[in-house]
Amino acid sequence: MEAMSSIASLLHSFIFLSLLFLFVNAEPKTHYHDFVVQSTPVKRLCNTHSTITVNGQFPGPTLEVNNGDTLVVKVVNRARYNVTIHWHGIRQIRTGWADGPEFVTQCPIRPGESYTYRFRIQGQEGTLWWHAHSSWLRATVYGALIIHPKEGDSYPFQKPKRETPLLLGEWWNANPIDVIREAIRTGGAPNVSDAYTINGQPGDLYNCSRKGTVIVPVDSGETNLLRVINSGLNQQLFFSIANHKMTVVGADASYVKPFTTNTIMLGPGQTTDVLINADQTPSRYYIAARAYASAQNAPFDNTTTTAILEYKSAPCPAKGAFIKPVFPSLPAFNDTATATAFSTSFRSPREVEVPTDIDESLFFTVGLGLNRCPPGAKASTCQAPNQTRFTASMNNVSFVLPSNFSLLQAHHQGIPGVFTTDFPAAPPQKFDYTGNVSGSMWQPTRGTKLYRLNYGSNVQVVLQGTSIVTAENHPIHLHGYDFYVIAEGFGNFNPKTDTSKFNLVDPPLRNTVSLPVKGWAVIRFVADNPGVWIMHCHLDAHISWGLAMAFLVDNGVGELEALEDAPEDLPLC
């Protein structure tokens, strides 16, 4: 009996300790990382380049956390350029100092200096990413940021056998910083990329690239989760897998009502989580991506990047032989119908609380422009059409970043003269936005204008594309917030008729919306995160030209509705 009692006592202690371990293990964790930004030799397309990387990796490290965890990332700049890191899609509740856009929430990290980003993941699950937010460094400085459910929680779909992040990117056979500097000098458009990449590799359709082609292994019958990220600088991309349907289950770190598709389309900045079933004949199948290029007559990179979905049970090729994988059917580069069918398929998994009593009803035009050649300027500096210089704007204001302070510093410390809060709530002049626009409307004004929002206000923004210079699809990203995309359409937004298209029941939650070519989109959010938050086109050429604005969200009541104080190591300008 005594032995039985002793065993029962031991069993009881074991169960108690197991439960205690599970409880302790379920507590949110703090993850510490060191990012060293440095120059690294990287060989692509037959040439070796001195490439800016993080920790010598291209793409950079994948960060994996759980919902509720905290990230502490020390960034040491050993490169010759200024750098910042943006944690794309992270809400940064009260931690705007960690958001990362250069001269918006911080001054850049100078060569030889460092800065530690500290922030908590709150209520987000799925796929995000991180990238440089300084000049064109994000061409090679980027990586995946994967947020798993809290310990003990599960996905709202069957747990996949394995998960694979696939980062789509662009590669230049040149220094990307030189590419954008040349474009700024000439006033023309920057050179298009020489290749697209998947996880940093162009794939075997390009010269000298077969050896590095990314292989995604699968076992017959298993279900896998692919986390697809468009890390490219300037191009929306179509993405398909030969002979395999994809079930979309998430986007921008929010779950969506599952739907099945042969093709997905992602603008730069967007992420899409898809499930694939390995239900085909064991073989090799191409995973491929190429451009969705919506701007008429604008040059673009018309190449195709590939990876290979490889069944482990597929027969091995003879030594030295290459079995060509099955190729998918990809849409034509100008297939707006397919892009639209995809973007309008998104729904939240259940009914959501969409802001309805709107406090701020805003209307922002989004598009390009042309500046007249300055008096006395050389013709070589005015190489846009008709001897002009390319520009871009929202509501006819081309956004100018400050250089002596960040906008958030200026706001928090009450420094005058850095910005104004008179960004217009509507364009200064109404016109036929998607028709033939008078030349008098093509030259915007320059300014550092913010739009002020009271804490807790319900905000609606109608984003209206224009056909100035050329109409195209713009991926519009808002920092510090997720928003509901309640409608999109073509032509000029009509408040009398288009409000009937609003989905106020189960619209998707996004951080980057694809504004349709010659069209509009309507987003809503609650201004519950104090700070300065930039909203911009995620085509980096367009940011360089000023296609951005910023919201200044005031503090609410009490400490929990106020921006935290700036960290002591915040970089100085």
C-alpha positions as semicolon CSV with decimal commas, in nm:
position;residue;x (nm);y (nm);z (nm)
1;M;0,000;0,000;0,000
2;E;0,282;0,235;0,092
3;A;0,445;0,176;-0,251
4;M;0,112;0,246;-0,426
5;S;0,073;0,570;-0,226
6;S;0,426;0,674;-0,317
7;I;0,359;0,611;-0,689
8;A;0,033;0,809;-0,672
9;S;0,218;1,094;-0,501
10;L;0,487;1,092;-0,768
11;L;0,222;1,082;-1,043
12;H;0,040;1,374;-0,881
13;S;0,364;1,573;-0,862
14;F;0,444;1,490;-1,227
15;I;0,100;1,607;-1,345
16;F;0,129;1,924;-1,136
17;L;0,475;2,001;-1,273
18;S;0,360;1,928;-1,630
19;L;0,066;2,166;-1,593
20;L;0,295;2,425;-1,433
21;F;0,541;2,388;-1,722
22;L;0,258;2,430;-1,975
23;F;0,133;2,739;-1,792
24;V;0,480;2,893;-1,771
25;N;0,551;2,796;-2,131
26;A;0,232;2,969;-2,246
27;E;0,349;3,304;-2,108
28;P;0,445;3,556;-2,378
29;K;0,814;3,551;-2,460
30;T;1,066;3,823;-2,543
31;H;1,278;3,745;-2,849
32;Y;1,619;3,911;-2,885
33;H;1,791;3,945;-3,221
34;D;2,096;4,126;-3,358
35;F;2,075;4,263;-3,712
36;V;2,409;4,366;-3,862
37;V;2,356;4,566;-4,181
38;Q;2,663;4,510;-4,395
39;S;2,801;4,475;-4,744
40;T;2,820;4,113;-4,864
41;P;2,929;3,961;-5,199
42;V;2,618;3,814;-5,365
43;K;2,633;3,640;-5,704
44;R;2,322;3,651;-5,924
45;L;2,270;3,643;-6,303
46;C;2,638;3,551;-6,359
47;N;2,772;3,858;-6,172
48;T;2,891;3,916;-5,817
49;H;2,772;4,236;-5,649
50;S;2,863;4,405;-5,322
51;T;2,512;4,382;-5,175
52;I;2,370;4,535;-4,857
53;T;2,239;4,250;-4,639
54;V;2,142;4,171;-4,281
55;N;2,382;3,928;-4,110
56;G;2,525;3,842;-4,451
57;Q;2,196;3,678;-4,557
58;F;1,987;3,754;-4,867
59;P;1,698;3,761;-4,799
60;G;1,756;3,840;-4,432
61;P;1,664;3,626;-4,130
62;T;1,309;3,496;-4,084
63;L;1,173;3,602;-3,744
64;E;0,915;3,372;-3,582
65;V;0,709;3,479;-3,281
66;N;0,373;3,410;-3,119
67;N;0,084;3,651;-3,084
68;G;0,151;3,843;-2,760
69;D;0,532;3,811;-2,774
70;T;0,779;4,100;-2,767
71;L;1,059;4,159;-3,017
72;V;1,383;4,337;-2,930
73;V;1,605;4,381;-3,235
74;K;1,936;4,564;-3,214
75;V;2,030;4,699;-3,557
76;V;2,400;4,777;-3,607
77;N;2,481;4,968;-3,925
78;R;2,811;4,857;-4,077
79;A;2,713;4,965;-4,429
80;R;2,806;5,292;-4,600
81;Y;2,446;5,414;-4,622
82;N;2,196;5,538;-4,365
83;V;1,943;5,270;-4,274
84;T;1,619;5,214;-4,082
85;I;1,410;4,897;-4,045
86;H;1,029;4,895;-4,076
87;W;0,826;4,607;-3,932
88;H;0,565;4,607;-4,206
89;G;0,211;4,561;-4,075
90;I;0,298;4,557;-3,702
91;R;0,045;4,783;-3,528
92;Q;0,310;4,936;-3,297
93;I;0,047;5,029;-3,037
94;R;0,198;5,331;-2,854
95;T;0,546;5,229;-2,982
96;G;0,563;5,452;-3,289
97;W;0,936;5,505;-3,223
98;A;0,988;5,146;-3,341
99;D;0,796;5,178;-3,669
100;G;1,102;5,263;-3,875
101;P;1,027;5,491;-4,175
102;E;1,318;5,732;-4,219
103;F;1,245;6,091;-4,105
104;V;0,887;5,993;-4,014
105;T;0,925;5,811;-3,679
106;Q;1,304;5,829;-3,646
107;C;1,617;5,974;-3,794
108;P;1,825;5,717;-3,981
109;I;2,086;5,493;-3,820
110;R;2,411;5,641;-3,949
111;P;2,704;5,421;-4,059
112;G;2,879;5,293;-3,748
113;E;2,577;5,360;-3,523
114;S;2,306;5,132;-3,379
115;Y;1,944;5,144;-3,261
116;T;1,732;4,888;-3,077
117;Y;1,371;4,837;-3,188
118;R;1,138;4,720;-2,907
119;F;0,773;4,635;-2,965
120;R;0,501;4,389;-2,874
121;I;0,280;4,187;-3,109
122;Q;-0,081;4,253;-3,006
123;G;-0,373;4,060;-3,155
124;Q;-0,205;3,979;-3,487
125;E;-0,146;3,635;-3,643
126;G;-0,016;3,532;-3,982
127;T;0,249;3,657;-4,220
128;L;0,417;3,997;-4,213
129;W;0,768;4,103;-4,307
130;W;1,040;4,353;-4,225
131;H;1,239;4,573;-4,461
132;A;1,466;4,875;-4,483
133;H;1,271;5,202;-4,508
134;S;1,553;5,424;-4,629
135;S;1,609;5,505;-4,998
136;W;1,613;5,180;-5,201
137;L;1,795;4,963;-4,946
138;R;1,490;4,740;-4,915
139;A;1,578;4,594;-5,258
140;T;1,798;4,351;-5,062
141;V;1,734;4,431;-4,692
142;Y;1,417;4,238;-4,609
143;G;1,290;3,917;-4,449
144;A;0,979;3,736;-4,325
145;L;0,812;3,803;-3,989
146;I;0,586;3,511;-3,900
147;I;0,336;3,541;-3,614
148;H;0,206;3,207;-3,487
149;P;-0,104;3,179;-3,263
150;K;-0,055;3,204;-2,888
151;E;0,079;2,890;-2,719
152;G;-0,214;2,649;-2,692
153;D;-0,419;2,825;-2,963
154;S;-0,452;2,683;-3,314
155;Y;-0,510;2,799;-3,669
156;P;-0,875;2,834;-3,776
157;F;-0,798;2,568;-4,039
158;Q;-0,639;2,223;-4,037
159;K;-0,279;2,241;-3,917
160;P;-0,053;2,209;-4,219
161;K;0,225;1,949;-4,230
162;R;0,483;2,217;-4,303
163;E;0,504;2,591;-4,366
164;T;0,721;2,768;-4,622
165;P;0,774;3,145;-4,656
166;L;0,815;3,253;-5,019
167;L;0,945;3,609;-5,054
168;L;0,904;3,753;-5,403
169;G;1,160;4,019;-5,485
170;E;1,333;4,218;-5,757
171;W;1,700;4,210;-5,853
172;W;1,907;4,470;-6,035
173;N;2,239;4,399;-6,206
174;A;2,345;4,726;-6,046
175;N;2,355;4,894;-5,708
176;P;1,987;4,977;-5,634
177;I;2,093;5,300;-5,457
178;D;2,270;5,410;-5,777
179;V;1,955;5,327;-5,977
180;I;1,730;5,558;-5,774
181;R;1,996;5,830;-5,744
182;E;2,029;5,837;-6,123
183;A;1,650;5,863;-6,160
184;I;1,634;6,152;-5,912
185;R;1,921;6,326;-6,095
186;T;1,759;6,293;-6,440
187;G;1,397;6,341;-6,334
188;G;1,305;6,030;-6,533
189;A;1,178;5,687;-6,433
190;P;1,429;5,449;-6,269
191;N;1,556;5,151;-6,467
192;V;1,338;4,842;-6,426
193;S;1,478;4,535;-6,251
194;D;1,671;4,265;-6,436
195;A;1,500;3,973;-6,262
196;Y;1,236;3,875;-6,014
197;T;1,331;3,639;-5,733
198;I;1,179;3,383;-5,497
199;N;1,365;3,372;-5,165
200;G;1,644;3,568;-5,331
201;Q;1,687;3,330;-5,626
202;P;1,576;3,418;-5,983
203;G;1,513;3,055;-6,085
204;D;1,621;2,846;-6,379
205;L;1,468;3,059;-6,658
206;Y;1,750;3,312;-6,608
207;N;2,117;3,281;-6,701
208;C;2,347;3,121;-6,441
209;S;2,053;3,065;-6,206
210;R;1,948;2,699;-6,230
211;K;2,182;2,585;-5,953
212;G;2,027;2,813;-5,689
213;T;1,661;2,757;-5,782
214;V;1,452;2,724;-5,467
215;I;1,306;2,375;-5,408
216;V;0,988;2,339;-5,200
217;P;0,959;1,971;-5,095
218;V;0,621;1,801;-5,038
219;D;0,499;1,453;-4,953
220;S;0,205;1,309;-5,144
221;G;-0,123;1,369;-4,967
222;E;-0,004;1,636;-4,725
223;T;-0,139;1,990;-4,690
224;N;0,120;2,268;-4,673
225;L;0,098;2,638;-4,589
226;L;0,281;2,878;-4,821
227;R;0,337;3,228;-4,683
228;V;0,373;3,445;-4,995
229;I;0,518;3,796;-4,955
230;N;0,568;4,056;-5,229
231;S;0,896;4,214;-5,120
232;G;0,952;4,370;-5,463
233;L;1,016;4,741;-5,499
234;N;0,808;4,849;-5,793
235;Q;0,593;4,570;-5,932
236;Q;0,266;4,393;-5,858
237;L;0,304;4,022;-5,928
238;F;0,086;3,731;-6,036
239;F;0,176;3,402;-5,862
240;S;0,073;3,046;-5,960
241;I;0,171;2,683;-5,901
242;A;0,141;2,439;-6,191
243;N;-0,155;2,197;-6,158
244;H;-0,224;2,300;-5,795
245;K;-0,508;2,509;-5,664
246;M;-0,445;2,742;-5,371
247;T;-0,685;2,801;-5,081
248;V;-0,635;3,154;-4,949
249;V;-0,665;3,158;-4,567
250;G;-0,489;3,481;-4,464
251;A;-0,355;3,814;-4,581
252;D;-0,153;4,088;-4,408
253;A;-0,158;3,892;-4,078
254;S;-0,537;3,862;-4,068
255;Y;-0,737;3,546;-4,133
256;V;-0,983;3,552;-4,423
257;K;-1,283;3,343;-4,526
258;P;-1,112;3,065;-4,726
259;F;-1,150;3,073;-5,104
260;T;-0,981;2,875;-5,379
261;T;-0,794;3,021;-5,676
262;N;-0,542;2,928;-5,945
263;T;-0,364;3,264;-5,927
264;I;-0,297;3,523;-5,661
265;M;-0,192;3,885;-5,716
266;L;0,013;4,078;-5,464
267;G;0,122;4,440;-5,468
268;P;0,453;4,524;-5,300
269;G;0,397;4,507;-4,924
270;Q;0,111;4,258;-4,937
271;T;0,122;3,904;-4,795
272;T;-0,106;3,610;-4,873
273;D;-0,123;3,277;-4,689
274;V;-0,235;2,981;-4,902
275;L;-0,288;2,611;-4,837
276;I;-0,193;2,366;-5,110
277;N;-0,278;1,997;-5,121
278;A;-0,010;1,768;-5,262
279;D;-0,269;1,571;-5,458
280;Q;-0,104;1,552;-5,802
281;T;0,109;1,285;-5,968
282;P;0,447;1,281;-5,789
283;S;0,667;1,498;-6,007
284;R;0,817;1,848;-6,021
285;Y;0,595;2,155;-6,070
286;Y;0,697;2,515;-6,125
287;I;0,601;2,783;-5,876
288;A;0,614;3,103;-6,083
289;A;0,560;3,477;-6,057
290;R;0,560;3,754;-6,315
291;A;0,441;4,111;-6,351
292;Y;0,093;4,250;-6,332
293;A;0,177;4,575;-6,511
294;S;-0,128;4,802;-6,522
295;A;0,032;5,127;-6,641
296;Q;-0,013;5,170;-7,015
297;N;0,310;5,213;-7,215
298;A;0,527;5,215;-6,900
299;P;0,834;4,989;-6,920
300;F;0,843;4,692;-6,683
301;D;1,048;4,380;-6,616
302;N;0,880;4,120;-6,838
303;T;1,065;3,816;-6,699
304;T;0,940;3,523;-6,488
305;T;1,086;3,392;-6,163
306;T;1,047;3,027;-6,065
307;A;1,087;2,788;-5,778
308;I;1,006;2,415;-5,791
309;L;0,742;2,223;-5,594
310;E;0,903;1,880;-5,573
311;Y;0,728;1,565;-5,457
312;K;0,971;1,361;-5,250
313;S;0,845;1,042;-5,415
314;A;0,905;1,178;-5,766
315;P;1,143;0,958;-5,970
316;C;1,502;1,086;-5,959
317;P;1,643;1,208;-6,290
318;A;1,940;1,026;-6,440
319;K;2,278;1,166;-6,337
320;G;2,333;1,501;-6,510
321;A;1,979;1,505;-6,653
322;F;1,726;1,782;-6,586
323;I;1,357;1,697;-6,577
324;K;1,175;2,013;-6,679
325;P;0,894;2,082;-6,432
326;V;0,535;2,138;-6,543
327;F;0,477;2,510;-6,607
328;P;0,170;2,694;-6,470
329;S;-0,069;2,907;-6,670
330;L;-0,002;3,269;-6,565
331;P;-0,229;3,562;-6,659
332;A;-0,117;3,813;-6,922
333;F;0,077;4,106;-6,773
334;N;-0,219;4,343;-6,830
335;D;-0,495;4,109;-6,707
336;T;-0,679;4,352;-6,480
337;A;-0,989;4,128;-6,478
338;T;-0,796;3,847;-6,303
339;A;-0,635;4,093;-6,059
340;T;-0,978;4,238;-5,976
341;A;-1,149;3,900;-5,938
342;F;-0,881;3,806;-5,687
343;S;-0,878;4,130;-5,483
344;T;-1,258;4,138;-5,455
345;S;-1,276;3,778;-5,324
346;F;-1,151;3,868;-4,977
347;R;-1,386;3,857;-4,678
348;S;-1,332;3,841;-4,303
349;P;-1,408;3,492;-4,161
350;R;-1,709;3,625;-3,967
351;E;-1,906;3,945;-3,910
352;V;-1,686;4,229;-3,788
353;E;-1,743;4,564;-3,618
354;V;-1,688;4,815;-3,897
355;P;-1,680;5,181;-3,785
356;T;-2,014;5,332;-3,890
357;D;-2,055;5,674;-3,727
358;I;-1,785;5,843;-3,932
359;D;-1,609;6,140;-3,771
360;E;-1,362;6,204;-4,054
361;S;-1,479;6,150;-4,411
362;L;-1,173;6,200;-4,633
363;F;-1,124;6,188;-5,009
364;F;-0,766;6,148;-5,136
365;T;-0,664;6,153;-5,501
366;V;-0,364;5,930;-5,573
367;G;-0,147;5,955;-5,880
368;L;0,152;6,080;-6,073
369;G;0,239;6,423;-6,208
370;L;0,503;6,616;-6,399
371;N;0,702;6,913;-6,275
372;R;0,815;7,175;-6,524
373;C;1,190;7,189;-6,579
374;P;1,333;7,449;-6,337
375;P;1,465;7,768;-6,504
376;G;1,825;7,724;-6,610
377;A;1,827;7,349;-6,547
378;K;2,015;7,122;-6,788
379;A;1,804;6,913;-7,026
380;S;1,975;6,604;-6,881
381;T;1,795;6,669;-6,549
382;C;1,449;6,684;-6,709
383;Q;1,409;6,349;-6,882
384;A;1,041;6,284;-6,812
385;P;0,799;6,344;-7,105
386;N;0,822;6,685;-7,273
387;Q;1,137;6,785;-7,079
388;T;0,978;6,762;-6,734
389;R;1,054;6,579;-6,409
390;F;0,836;6,299;-6,267
391;T;0,650;6,367;-5,945
392;A;0,354;6,217;-5,758
393;S;0,100;6,334;-5,502
394;M;-0,203;6,282;-5,284
395;N;-0,463;6,560;-5,307
396;N;-0,218;6,757;-5,521
397;V;0,043;6,764;-5,242
398;S;0,376;6,599;-5,318
399;F;0,509;6,484;-4,980
400;V;0,849;6,616;-4,868
401;L;1,029;6,443;-4,581
402;P;1,209;6,666;-4,330
403;S;1,586;6,625;-4,283
404;N;1,671;6,777;-3,942
405;F;1,412;6,598;-3,727
406;S;1,173;6,310;-3,768
407;L;0,805;6,406;-3,782
408;L;0,735;6,208;-3,464
409;Q;1,017;6,388;-3,277
410;A;0,890;6,726;-3,394
411;H;0,537;6,640;-3,280
412;H;0,638;6,486;-2,946
413;Q;0,883;6,762;-2,856
414;G;0,675;7,049;-2,996
415;I;0,945;7,156;-3,244
416;P;0,796;7,423;-3,477
417;G;0,856;7,462;-3,848
418;V;0,905;7,093;-3,933
419;F;0,551;7,023;-4,062
420;T;0,205;7,174;-4,087
421;T;-0,130;7,006;-4,017
422;D;-0,320;7,143;-4,317
423;F;-0,319;6,839;-4,545
424;P;-0,647;6,880;-4,738
425;A;-0,942;6,650;-4,656
426;A;-1,038;6,660;-5,027
427;P;-0,857;6,759;-5,347
428;P;-0,836;7,139;-5,387
429;Q;-1,020;7,107;-5,718
430;K;-1,271;6,848;-5,842
431;F;-1,206;6,707;-6,188
432;D;-1,266;6,398;-6,402
433;Y;-1,008;6,197;-6,209
434;T;-0,988;5,899;-6,445
435;G;-1,060;6,084;-6,770
436;N;-0,850;6,324;-6,975
437;V;-0,712;6,559;-6,712
438;S;-0,625;6,918;-6,801
439;G;-0,251;6,987;-6,809
440;S;-0,300;7,256;-6,544
441;M;-0,366;6,975;-6,293
442;W;-0,043;6,786;-6,362
443;Q;0,196;6,983;-6,139
444;P;0,136;6,936;-5,764
445;T;0,258;7,158;-5,482
446;R;0,534;7,033;-5,251
447;G;0,490;7,025;-4,876
448;T;0,524;6,842;-4,545
449;K;0,156;6,846;-4,457
450;L;-0,006;6,613;-4,201
451;Y;-0,373;6,547;-4,130
452;R;-0,463;6,563;-3,761
453;L;-0,698;6,304;-3,608
454;N;-0,850;6,300;-3,260
455;Y;-0,781;5,983;-3,064
456;G;-1,063;5,733;-3,114
457;S;-1,218;5,903;-3,418
458;N;-1,381;5,686;-3,685
459;V;-1,211;5,750;-4,017
460;Q;-1,321;5,677;-4,374
461;V;-1,083;5,742;-4,663
462;V;-1,189;5,723;-5,027
463;L;-0,871;5,659;-5,227
464;Q;-0,927;5,779;-5,584
465;G;-0,678;5,692;-5,857
466;T;-0,610;5,948;-6,130
467;S;-0,504;5,913;-6,493
468;I;-0,251;6,198;-6,477
469;V;0,054;6,087;-6,684
470;T;-0,074;5,729;-6,666
471;A;-0,326;5,537;-6,458
472;E;-0,207;5,232;-6,270
473;N;-0,273;5,005;-5,974
474;H;-0,119;5,156;-5,658
475;P;-0,055;4,944;-5,344
476;I;-0,139;5,192;-5,064
477;H;0,009;5,105;-4,722
478;L;-0,090;5,269;-4,392
479;H;0,158;5,242;-4,105
480;G;0,039;5,179;-3,749
481;Y;-0,304;5,050;-3,850
482;D;-0,501;4,772;-4,009
483;F;-0,810;4,893;-4,195
484;Y;-1,124;4,744;-4,343
485;V;-1,149;4,757;-4,723
486;I;-1,523;4,812;-4,757
487;A;-1,545;4,862;-5,134
488;E;-1,353;4,913;-5,455
489;G;-1,452;4,995;-5,811
490;F;-1,356;5,156;-6,140
491;G;-1,401;5,511;-6,267
492;N;-1,471;5,809;-6,044
493;F;-1,613;5,735;-5,698
494;N;-1,978;5,845;-5,684
495;P;-2,102;5,895;-5,325
496;K;-2,464;5,878;-5,439
497;T;-2,443;5,534;-5,600
498;D;-2,121;5,366;-5,488
499;T;-2,209;5,365;-5,118
500;S;-2,457;5,087;-5,204
501;K;-2,151;4,865;-5,273
502;F;-2,013;4,909;-4,920
503;N;-1,959;4,582;-4,733
504;L;-2,018;4,668;-4,368
505;V;-2,068;4,304;-4,264
506;D;-1,747;4,106;-4,332
507;P;-1,494;4,324;-4,520
508;P;-1,130;4,209;-4,511
509;L;-0,878;4,361;-4,269
510;R;-0,560;4,472;-4,451
511;N;-0,260;4,700;-4,409
512;T;-0,199;4,749;-4,783
513;V;-0,481;4,794;-5,035
514;S;-0,446;4,754;-5,410
515;L;-0,603;5,071;-5,551
516;P;-0,747;4,957;-5,887
517;V;-0,614;5,108;-6,210
518;K;-0,845;5,398;-6,308
519;G;-1,048;5,323;-5,997
520;W;-1,107;5,375;-5,626
521;A;-1,111;5,196;-5,292
522;V;-1,271;5,286;-4,960
523;I;-1,109;5,203;-4,626
524;R;-1,218;5,255;-4,265
525;F;-1,032;5,243;-3,934
526;V;-1,051;5,374;-3,577
527;A;-0,770;5,619;-3,490
528;D;-0,678;5,438;-3,167
529;N;-0,297;5,446;-3,200
530;P;-0,133;5,781;-3,114
531;G;0,165;5,899;-3,317
532;V;0,262;6,001;-3,669
533;W;0,178;5,741;-3,932
534;I;0,274;5,766;-4,296
535;M;0,038;5,641;-4,569
536;H;0,213;5,588;-4,900
537;C;0,225;5,401;-5,226
538;H;0,446;5,094;-5,181
539;L;0,593;5,130;-5,529
540;D;0,925;5,277;-5,418
541;A;0,969;5,490;-5,729
542;H;0,641;5,662;-5,636
543;I;0,749;5,724;-5,273
544;S;1,064;5,891;-5,409
545;W;0,837;6,120;-5,612
546;G;0,619;6,214;-5,312
547;L;0,320;5,978;-5,330
548;A;0,254;5,988;-4,955
549;M;0,090;6,175;-4,667
550;A;0,088;6,124;-4,291
551;F;-0,171;6,120;-4,014
552;L;-0,096;6,281;-3,678
553;V;-0,308;6,098;-3,420
554;D;-0,330;6,283;-3,088
555;N;-0,300;6,114;-2,750
556;G;-0,622;6,008;-2,580
557;V;-0,691;6,010;-2,209
558;G;-0,439;5,858;-1,970
559;E;-0,115;5,666;-2,015
560;L;-0,265;5,372;-2,207
561;E;-0,390;5,605;-2,480
562;A;-0,066;5,800;-2,510
563;L;0,251;5,757;-2,712
564;E;0,537;5,615;-2,506
565;D;0,839;5,837;-2,444
566;A;1,120;5,815;-2,696
567;P;1,388;5,554;-2,619
568;E;1,726;5,688;-2,507
569;D;1,910;5,543;-2,807
570;L;1,679;5,701;-3,069
571;P;1,912;5,809;-3,353
572;L;1,992;6,179;-3,388
573;C;1,973;6,350;-3,725
